[in-house]
Tab-separated table of C-alpha atoms and ligand atoms in Angstrom:
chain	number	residue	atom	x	y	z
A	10	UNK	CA	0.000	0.000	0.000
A	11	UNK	CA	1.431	3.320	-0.730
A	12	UNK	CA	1.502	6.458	1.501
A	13	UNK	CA	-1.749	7.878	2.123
A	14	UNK	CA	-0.159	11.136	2.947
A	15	UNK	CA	1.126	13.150	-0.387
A	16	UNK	CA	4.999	14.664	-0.096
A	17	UNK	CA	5.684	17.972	-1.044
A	18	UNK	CA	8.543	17.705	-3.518
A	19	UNK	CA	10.478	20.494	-5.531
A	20	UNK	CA	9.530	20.442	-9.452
A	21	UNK	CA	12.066	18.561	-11.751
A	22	UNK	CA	13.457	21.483	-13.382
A	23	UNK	CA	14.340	23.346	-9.751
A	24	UNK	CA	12.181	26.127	-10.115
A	25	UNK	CA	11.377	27.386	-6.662
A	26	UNK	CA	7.671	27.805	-6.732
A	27	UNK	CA	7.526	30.894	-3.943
A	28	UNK	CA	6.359	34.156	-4.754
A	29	UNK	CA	9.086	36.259	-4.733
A	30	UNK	CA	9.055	37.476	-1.131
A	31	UNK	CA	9.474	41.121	-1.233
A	32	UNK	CA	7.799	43.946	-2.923
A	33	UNK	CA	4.730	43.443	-5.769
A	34	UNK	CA	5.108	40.313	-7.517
A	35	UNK	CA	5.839	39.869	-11.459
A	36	UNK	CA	4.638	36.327	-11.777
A	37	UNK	CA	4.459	34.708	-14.995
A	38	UNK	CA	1.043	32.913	-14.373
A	39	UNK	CA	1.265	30.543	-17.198
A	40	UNK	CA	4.434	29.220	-15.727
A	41	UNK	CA	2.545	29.713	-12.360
A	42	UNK	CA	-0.138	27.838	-13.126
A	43	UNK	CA	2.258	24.745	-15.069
A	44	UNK	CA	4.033	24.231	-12.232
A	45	UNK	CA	1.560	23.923	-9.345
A	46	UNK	CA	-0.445	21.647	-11.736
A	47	UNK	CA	2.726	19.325	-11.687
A	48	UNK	CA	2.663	19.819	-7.940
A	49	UNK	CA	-0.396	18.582	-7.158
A	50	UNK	CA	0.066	15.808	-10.002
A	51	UNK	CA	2.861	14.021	-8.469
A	52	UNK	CA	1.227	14.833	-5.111
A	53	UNK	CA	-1.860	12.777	-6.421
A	54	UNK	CA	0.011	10.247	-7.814
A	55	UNK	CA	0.642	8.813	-4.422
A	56	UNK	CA	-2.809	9.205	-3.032
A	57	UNK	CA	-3.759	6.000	-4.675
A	58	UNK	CA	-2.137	2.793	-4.477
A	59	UNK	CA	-0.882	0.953	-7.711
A	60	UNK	CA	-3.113	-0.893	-9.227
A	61	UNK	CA	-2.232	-4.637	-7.793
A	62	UNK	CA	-3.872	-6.640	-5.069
A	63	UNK	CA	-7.200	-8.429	-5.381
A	64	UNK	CA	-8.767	-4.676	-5.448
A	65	UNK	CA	-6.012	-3.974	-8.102
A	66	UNK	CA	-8.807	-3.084	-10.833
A	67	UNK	CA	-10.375	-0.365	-8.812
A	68	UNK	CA	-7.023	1.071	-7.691
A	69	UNK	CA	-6.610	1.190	-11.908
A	70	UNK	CA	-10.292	3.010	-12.584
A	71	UNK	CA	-8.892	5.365	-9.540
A	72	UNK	CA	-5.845	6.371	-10.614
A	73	UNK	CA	-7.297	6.201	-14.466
A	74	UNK	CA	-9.693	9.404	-13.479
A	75	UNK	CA	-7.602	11.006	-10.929
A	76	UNK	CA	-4.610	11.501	-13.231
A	77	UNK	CA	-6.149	12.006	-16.424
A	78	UNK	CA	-5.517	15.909	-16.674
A	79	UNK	CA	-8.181	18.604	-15.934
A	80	UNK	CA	-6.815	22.160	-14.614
A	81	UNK	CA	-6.795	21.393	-11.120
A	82	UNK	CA	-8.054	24.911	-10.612
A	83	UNK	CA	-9.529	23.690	-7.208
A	84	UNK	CA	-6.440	22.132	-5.703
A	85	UNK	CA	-3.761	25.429	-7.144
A	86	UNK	CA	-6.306	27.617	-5.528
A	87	UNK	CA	-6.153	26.112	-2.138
A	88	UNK	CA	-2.195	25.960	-2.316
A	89	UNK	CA	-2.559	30.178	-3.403
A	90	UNK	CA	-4.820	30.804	-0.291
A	91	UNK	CA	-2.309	28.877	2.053
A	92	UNK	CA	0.548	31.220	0.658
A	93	UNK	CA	-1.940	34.229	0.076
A	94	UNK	CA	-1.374	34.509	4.311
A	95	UNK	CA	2.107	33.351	4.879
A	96	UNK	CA	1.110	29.856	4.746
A	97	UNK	CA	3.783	27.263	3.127
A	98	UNK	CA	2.982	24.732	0.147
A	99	UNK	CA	3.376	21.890	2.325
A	100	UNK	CA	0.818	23.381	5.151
A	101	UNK	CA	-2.167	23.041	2.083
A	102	UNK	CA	-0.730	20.265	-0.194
A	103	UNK	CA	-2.877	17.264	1.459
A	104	UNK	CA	-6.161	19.389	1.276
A	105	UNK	CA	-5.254	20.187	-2.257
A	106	UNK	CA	-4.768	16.741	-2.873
A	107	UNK	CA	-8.463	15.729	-0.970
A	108	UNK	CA	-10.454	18.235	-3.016
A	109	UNK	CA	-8.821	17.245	-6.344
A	110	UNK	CA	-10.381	13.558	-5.060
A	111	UNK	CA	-13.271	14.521	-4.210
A	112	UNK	CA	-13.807	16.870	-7.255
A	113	UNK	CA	-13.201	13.925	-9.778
A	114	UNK	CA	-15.167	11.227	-7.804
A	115	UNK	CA	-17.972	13.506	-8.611
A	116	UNK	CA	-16.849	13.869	-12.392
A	117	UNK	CA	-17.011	10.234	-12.795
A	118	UNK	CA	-20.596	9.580	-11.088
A	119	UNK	CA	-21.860	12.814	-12.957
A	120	UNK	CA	-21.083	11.130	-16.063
A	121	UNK	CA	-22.739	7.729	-15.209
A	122	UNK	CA	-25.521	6.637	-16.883
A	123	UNK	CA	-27.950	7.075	-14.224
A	124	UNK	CA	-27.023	10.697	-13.837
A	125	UNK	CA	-25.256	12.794	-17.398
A	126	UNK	CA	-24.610	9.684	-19.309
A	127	UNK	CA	-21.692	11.003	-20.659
A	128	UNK	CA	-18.776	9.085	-23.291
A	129	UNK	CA	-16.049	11.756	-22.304
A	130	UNK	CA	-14.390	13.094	-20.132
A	131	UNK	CA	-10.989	15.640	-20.084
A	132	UNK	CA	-10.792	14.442	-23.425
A	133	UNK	CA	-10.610	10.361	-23.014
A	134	UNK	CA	-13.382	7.861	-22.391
A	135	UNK	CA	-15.539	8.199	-19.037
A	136	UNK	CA	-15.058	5.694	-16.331
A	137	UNK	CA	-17.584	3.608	-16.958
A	138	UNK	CA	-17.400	3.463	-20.357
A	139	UNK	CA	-13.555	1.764	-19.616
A	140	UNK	CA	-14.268	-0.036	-16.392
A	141	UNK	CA	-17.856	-0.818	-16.647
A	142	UNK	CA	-20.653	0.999	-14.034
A	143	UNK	CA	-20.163	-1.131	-11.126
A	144	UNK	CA	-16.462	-0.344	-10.992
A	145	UNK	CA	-16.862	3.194	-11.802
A	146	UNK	CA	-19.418	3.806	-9.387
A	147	UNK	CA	-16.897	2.149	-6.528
A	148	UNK	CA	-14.064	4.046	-7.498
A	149	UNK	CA	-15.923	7.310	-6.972
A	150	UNK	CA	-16.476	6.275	-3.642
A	151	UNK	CA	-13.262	5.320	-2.958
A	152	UNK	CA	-12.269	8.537	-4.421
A	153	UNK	CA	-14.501	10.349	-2.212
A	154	UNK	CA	-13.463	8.359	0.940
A	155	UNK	CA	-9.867	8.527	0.553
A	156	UNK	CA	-9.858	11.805	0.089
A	157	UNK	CA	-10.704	12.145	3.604
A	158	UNK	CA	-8.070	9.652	4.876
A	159	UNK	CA	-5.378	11.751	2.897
A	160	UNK	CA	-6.413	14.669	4.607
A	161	UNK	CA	-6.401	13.353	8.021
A	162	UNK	CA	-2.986	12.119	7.936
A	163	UNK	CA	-1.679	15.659	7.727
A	164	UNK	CA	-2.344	14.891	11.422
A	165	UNK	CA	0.855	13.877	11.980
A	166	UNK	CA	2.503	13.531	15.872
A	167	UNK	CA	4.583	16.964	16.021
A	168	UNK	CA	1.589	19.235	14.311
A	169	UNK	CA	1.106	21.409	16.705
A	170	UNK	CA	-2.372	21.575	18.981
A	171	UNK	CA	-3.653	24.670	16.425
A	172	UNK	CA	-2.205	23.088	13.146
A	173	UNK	CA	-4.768	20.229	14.701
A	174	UNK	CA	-7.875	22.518	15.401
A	175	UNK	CA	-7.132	23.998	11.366
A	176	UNK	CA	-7.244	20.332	10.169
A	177	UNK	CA	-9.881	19.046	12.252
A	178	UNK	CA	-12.359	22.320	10.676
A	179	UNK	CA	-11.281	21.887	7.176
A	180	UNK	CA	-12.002	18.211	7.322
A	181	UNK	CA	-15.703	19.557	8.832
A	182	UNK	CA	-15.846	21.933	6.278
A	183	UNK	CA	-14.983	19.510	2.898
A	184	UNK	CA	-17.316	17.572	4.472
A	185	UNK	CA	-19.931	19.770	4.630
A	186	UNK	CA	-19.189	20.936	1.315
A	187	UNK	CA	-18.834	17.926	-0.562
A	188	UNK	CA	-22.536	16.698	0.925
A	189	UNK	CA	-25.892	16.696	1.054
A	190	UNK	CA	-25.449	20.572	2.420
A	191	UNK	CA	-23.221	20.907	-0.509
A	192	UNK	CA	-21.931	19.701	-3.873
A	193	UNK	CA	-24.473	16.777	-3.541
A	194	UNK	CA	-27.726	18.527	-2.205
A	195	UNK	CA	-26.946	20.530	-5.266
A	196	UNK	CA	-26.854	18.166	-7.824
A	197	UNK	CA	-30.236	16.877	-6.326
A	198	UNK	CA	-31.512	20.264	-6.753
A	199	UNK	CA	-30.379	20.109	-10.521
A	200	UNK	CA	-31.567	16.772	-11.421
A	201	UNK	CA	-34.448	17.711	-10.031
A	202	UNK	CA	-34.153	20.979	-11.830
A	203	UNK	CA	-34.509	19.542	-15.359
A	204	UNK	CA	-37.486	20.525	-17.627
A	205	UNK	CA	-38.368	23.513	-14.838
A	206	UNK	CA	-38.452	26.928	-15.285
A	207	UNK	CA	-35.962	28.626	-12.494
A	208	UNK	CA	-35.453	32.030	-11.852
A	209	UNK	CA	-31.951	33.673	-11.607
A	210	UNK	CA	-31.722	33.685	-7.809
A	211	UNK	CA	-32.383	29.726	-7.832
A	212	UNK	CA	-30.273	29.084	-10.064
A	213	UNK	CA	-27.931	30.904	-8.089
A	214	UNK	CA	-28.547	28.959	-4.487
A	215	UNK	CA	-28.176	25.749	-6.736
A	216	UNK	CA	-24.662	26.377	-8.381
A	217	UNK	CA	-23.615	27.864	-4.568
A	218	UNK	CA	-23.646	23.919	-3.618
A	219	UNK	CA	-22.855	22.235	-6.765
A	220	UNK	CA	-20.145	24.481	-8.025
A	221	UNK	CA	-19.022	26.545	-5.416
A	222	UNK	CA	-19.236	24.538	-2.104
A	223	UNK	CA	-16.109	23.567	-3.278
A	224	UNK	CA	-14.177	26.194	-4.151
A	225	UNK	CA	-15.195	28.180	-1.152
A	226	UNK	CA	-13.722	24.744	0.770
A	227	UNK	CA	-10.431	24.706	-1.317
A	228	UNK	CA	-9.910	28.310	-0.653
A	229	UNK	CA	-11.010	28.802	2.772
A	230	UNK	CA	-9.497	25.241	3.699
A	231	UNK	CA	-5.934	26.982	2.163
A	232	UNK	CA	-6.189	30.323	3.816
A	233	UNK	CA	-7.308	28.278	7.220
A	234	UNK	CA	-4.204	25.810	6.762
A	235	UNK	CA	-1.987	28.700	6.386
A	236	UNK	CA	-2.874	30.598	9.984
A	237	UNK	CA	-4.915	33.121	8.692
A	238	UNK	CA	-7.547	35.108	10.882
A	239	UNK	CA	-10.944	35.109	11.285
A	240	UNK	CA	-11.127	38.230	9.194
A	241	UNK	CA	-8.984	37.174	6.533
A	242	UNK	CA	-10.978	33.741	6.439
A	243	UNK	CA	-14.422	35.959	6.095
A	244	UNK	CA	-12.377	37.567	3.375
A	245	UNK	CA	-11.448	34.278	1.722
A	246	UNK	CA	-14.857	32.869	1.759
A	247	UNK	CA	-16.417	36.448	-0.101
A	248	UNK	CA	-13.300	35.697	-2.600
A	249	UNK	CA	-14.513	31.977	-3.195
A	250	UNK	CA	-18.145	32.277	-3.700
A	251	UNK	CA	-17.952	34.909	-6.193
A	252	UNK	CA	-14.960	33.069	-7.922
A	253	UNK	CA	-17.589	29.756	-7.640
A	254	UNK	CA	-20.076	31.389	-9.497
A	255	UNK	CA	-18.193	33.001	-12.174
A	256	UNK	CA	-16.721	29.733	-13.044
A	257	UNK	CA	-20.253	28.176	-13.505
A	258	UNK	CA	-21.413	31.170	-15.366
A	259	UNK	CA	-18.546	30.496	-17.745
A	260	UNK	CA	-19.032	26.823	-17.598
A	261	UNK	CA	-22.499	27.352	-19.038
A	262	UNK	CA	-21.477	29.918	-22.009
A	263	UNK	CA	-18.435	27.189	-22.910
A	264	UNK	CA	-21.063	24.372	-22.943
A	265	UNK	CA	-22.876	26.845	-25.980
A	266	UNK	CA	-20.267	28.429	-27.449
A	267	UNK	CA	-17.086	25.539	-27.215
A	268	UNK	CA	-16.780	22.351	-29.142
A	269	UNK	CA	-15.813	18.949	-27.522
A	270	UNK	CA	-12.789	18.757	-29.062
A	271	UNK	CA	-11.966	21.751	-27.124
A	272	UNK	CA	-13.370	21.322	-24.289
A	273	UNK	CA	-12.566	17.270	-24.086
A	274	UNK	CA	-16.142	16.608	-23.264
A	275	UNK	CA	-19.927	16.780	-24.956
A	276	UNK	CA	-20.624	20.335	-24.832
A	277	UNK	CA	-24.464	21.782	-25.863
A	278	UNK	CA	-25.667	19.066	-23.469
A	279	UNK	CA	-27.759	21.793	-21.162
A	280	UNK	CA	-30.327	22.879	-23.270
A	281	UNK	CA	-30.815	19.067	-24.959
A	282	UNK	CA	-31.391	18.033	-20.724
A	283	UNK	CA	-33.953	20.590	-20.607
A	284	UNK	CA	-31.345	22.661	-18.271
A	285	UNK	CA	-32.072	26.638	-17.098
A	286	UNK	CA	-28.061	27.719	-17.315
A	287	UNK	CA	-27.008	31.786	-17.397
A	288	UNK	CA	-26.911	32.318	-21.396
A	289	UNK	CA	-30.863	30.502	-21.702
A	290	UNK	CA	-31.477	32.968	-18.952
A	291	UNK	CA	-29.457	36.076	-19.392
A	292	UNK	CA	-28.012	35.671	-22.942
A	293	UNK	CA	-24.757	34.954	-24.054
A	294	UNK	CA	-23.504	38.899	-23.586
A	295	UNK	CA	-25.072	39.931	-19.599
A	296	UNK	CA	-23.802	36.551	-18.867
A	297	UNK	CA	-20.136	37.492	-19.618
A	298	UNK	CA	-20.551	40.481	-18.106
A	299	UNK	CA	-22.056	39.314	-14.867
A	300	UNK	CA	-19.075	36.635	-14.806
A	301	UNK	CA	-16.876	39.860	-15.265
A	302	UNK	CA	-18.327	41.421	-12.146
A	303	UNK	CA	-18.169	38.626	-10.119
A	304	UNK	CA	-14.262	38.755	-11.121
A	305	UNK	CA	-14.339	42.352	-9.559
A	306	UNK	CA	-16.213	41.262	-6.771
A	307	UNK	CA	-14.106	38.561	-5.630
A	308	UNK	CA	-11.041	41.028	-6.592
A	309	UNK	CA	-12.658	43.403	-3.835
A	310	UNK	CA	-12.831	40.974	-1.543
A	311	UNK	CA	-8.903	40.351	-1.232
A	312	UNK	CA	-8.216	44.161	-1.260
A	313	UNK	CA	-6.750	43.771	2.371
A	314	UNK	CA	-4.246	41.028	1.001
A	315	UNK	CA	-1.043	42.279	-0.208
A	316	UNK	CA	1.320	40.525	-3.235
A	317	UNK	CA	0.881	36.929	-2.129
A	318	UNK	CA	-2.483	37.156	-2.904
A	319	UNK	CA	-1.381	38.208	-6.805
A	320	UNK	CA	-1.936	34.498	-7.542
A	321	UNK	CA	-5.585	34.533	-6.563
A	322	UNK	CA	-6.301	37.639	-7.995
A	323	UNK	CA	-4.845	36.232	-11.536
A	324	UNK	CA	-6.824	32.823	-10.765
A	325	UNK	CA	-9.940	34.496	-10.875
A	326	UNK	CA	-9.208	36.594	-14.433
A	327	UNK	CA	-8.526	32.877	-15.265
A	328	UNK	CA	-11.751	31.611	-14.502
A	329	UNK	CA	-13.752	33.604	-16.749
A	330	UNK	CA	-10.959	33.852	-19.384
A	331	UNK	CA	-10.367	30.014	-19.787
A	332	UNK	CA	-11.559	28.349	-23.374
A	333	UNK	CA	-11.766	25.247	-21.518
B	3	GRG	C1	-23.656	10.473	-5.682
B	3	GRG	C2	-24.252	9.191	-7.803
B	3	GRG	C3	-23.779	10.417	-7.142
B	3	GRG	C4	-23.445	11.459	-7.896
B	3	GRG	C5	-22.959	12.666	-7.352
B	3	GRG	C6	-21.875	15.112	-6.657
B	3	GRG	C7	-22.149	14.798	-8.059
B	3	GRG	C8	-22.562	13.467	-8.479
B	3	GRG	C9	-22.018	15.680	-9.002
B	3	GRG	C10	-21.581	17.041	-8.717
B	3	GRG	C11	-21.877	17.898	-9.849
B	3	GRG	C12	-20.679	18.299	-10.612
B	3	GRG	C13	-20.089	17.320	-11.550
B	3	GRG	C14	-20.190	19.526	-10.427
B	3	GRG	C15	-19.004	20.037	-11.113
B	3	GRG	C16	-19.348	21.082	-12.115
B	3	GRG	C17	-18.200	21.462	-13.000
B	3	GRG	C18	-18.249	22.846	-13.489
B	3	GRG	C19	-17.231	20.602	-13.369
B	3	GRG	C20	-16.071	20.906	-14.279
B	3	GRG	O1	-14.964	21.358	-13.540
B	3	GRG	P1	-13.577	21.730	-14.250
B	3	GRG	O2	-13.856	22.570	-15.468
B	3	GRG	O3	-13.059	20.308	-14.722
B	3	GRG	O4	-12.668	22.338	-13.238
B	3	GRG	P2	-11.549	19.766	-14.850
B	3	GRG	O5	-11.690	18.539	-15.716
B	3	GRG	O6	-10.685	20.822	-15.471
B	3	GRG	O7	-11.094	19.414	-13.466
């Protein structure tokens, strides 16, 4: 069995992955972005066992979903938060890892057939279609459990009696977000959603759990990890939950206006489910827009933060800019 808990190792090519530590940073967020990606990669790559043992094939359909790509927006935005308050990589790295998990164990049972019935996924078959449903289903659950034991092991003997109180409320707090309060209470709302006619402000309430639980958990999780203060947390959490929503109001124009070669997934799939998104309600252009403010919003929200928060601030142009 390999190490539950995820080592934070430099990058191949020795590029030290700090902000620089004094005065406004000049990051080069492409790079930025690149290298905490390959972070949390080889991070996850040791958050599930090889596929061998009797349980071999669902270590495979694991590892098959888990390391398949995707931005890993999520997990880079927790490590930003961590460092945003003079937190270290290392301090954020497991939760990074745990949200990444639990993000993609809801990828793969989104695209089951019981739920999206979906062929593809960051641009290679879905789960199920490889593994079969019963497989697929499991390794979205043990996606979604072990996500928890690789947080929990940042519990390790010499963390300190408040490094334990910050790990013990972040697990509370994925929980909550990743549940029925959260991402999954909000996919009920959506499935149940389908063929209805919702107004803006539902809408909104449902993509606040199904979207943005999440990110408020990554980033709030991050900042929490990192020591910051209950100020700085409230902070945090305005950042996330207008960052959340922008990235769904995005996700809904790309699903229109993208192709699935682009996007490595079926895209005009919300109107054919009968789906309210922001273009069928807003149009294409107030939807960009509102995404836009949301941007300033969650810009506001970190005015207090000096130049470690430059990463966060550049995340959330990212969010609406992204093509995929
Ligand atoms: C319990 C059977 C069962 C199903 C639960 C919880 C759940 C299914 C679904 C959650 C809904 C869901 C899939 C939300 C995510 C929405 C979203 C915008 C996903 C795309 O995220 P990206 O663009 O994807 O960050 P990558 O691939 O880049 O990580």
């Amino acid at each position: 069995m390999q190490q539950a808990k995820p080592t934070h190792q430099e990058p191949a090519d020795g590029h030290d992955l700090q902000p620089p530590a004094g005065g406004r940073s000049a990051i080069d967020f492409d790079r930025y972005l690149r290298e905490r990606a390959a972070l949390v990669e080889r991070a996850l790559g040791e958050c599930v066992p090889a596929p061998a043992g009797p349980a071999g094939r669902l270590f495979e359909a694991m590892r098959y979903s888990l390391l398949a790509g995707g931005k890993r927006l999520r997990p880079v935005l927790a490590l930003a938060a961590c460092e945003a308050v003079g937190g270290t990589l290392d301090a954020a790295l497991s939760l990074a890892c745990a949200i990444e998990m639990i993000h993609t164990y809801s990828l793969v049972h989104d695209d089951l057939p019981c739920m999206d019935d979906d062929d593809l996924r960051r641009g290679r078959p879905t789960n199920h279609k490889v593994f079969g449903e019963a497989i697929a289903t499991l390794a979205g659950d043990g996606l979604l459990t072990d996500a928890f034991k690789v947080l929990a092991a940042a519990a390790t003997s010499s963390c300190s009696a408040r490094s334990a109180q910050a790990l013990l409320e972040t697990i509370a707090e994925l929980a909550d977000a990743a549940g029925s309060a959260g991402m999954v209470g909000g996919q009920v709302i959506d499935v149940l959603g389908e063929g209805q006619a919702l107004e803006l402000d539902q809408l909104e309430y449902l993509h606040s759990k199904k979207t943005g639980a999440l990110f408020v958990a990554a980033v709030c999780g991050g900042a929490r990890l990192g020591g910051a203060s209950a100020a700085q947390l409230n902070s945090m959490r305005e950042y996330a939950q207008a960052l959340g929503l922008a990235f769904q109001v995005i996700d809904d124009l790309l699903d229109v206006e993208s192709s699935t070669e682009t996007m490595g997934k079926r895209t005009n799939k919300d109107e054919a489910r009968g789906k309210v998104t922001y273009p069928s309600l807003l149009g294409v252009e107030r939807s960009r827009q509102l995404a836009r403010d949301l941007v300033a919003r969650a810009d506001t929200a970190l005015k207090r933060f000096d130049h470690r928060a430059d990463p966060l601030r550049m995340l959330a142009a990212f969010a609406v800019e992204r093509k995929l």
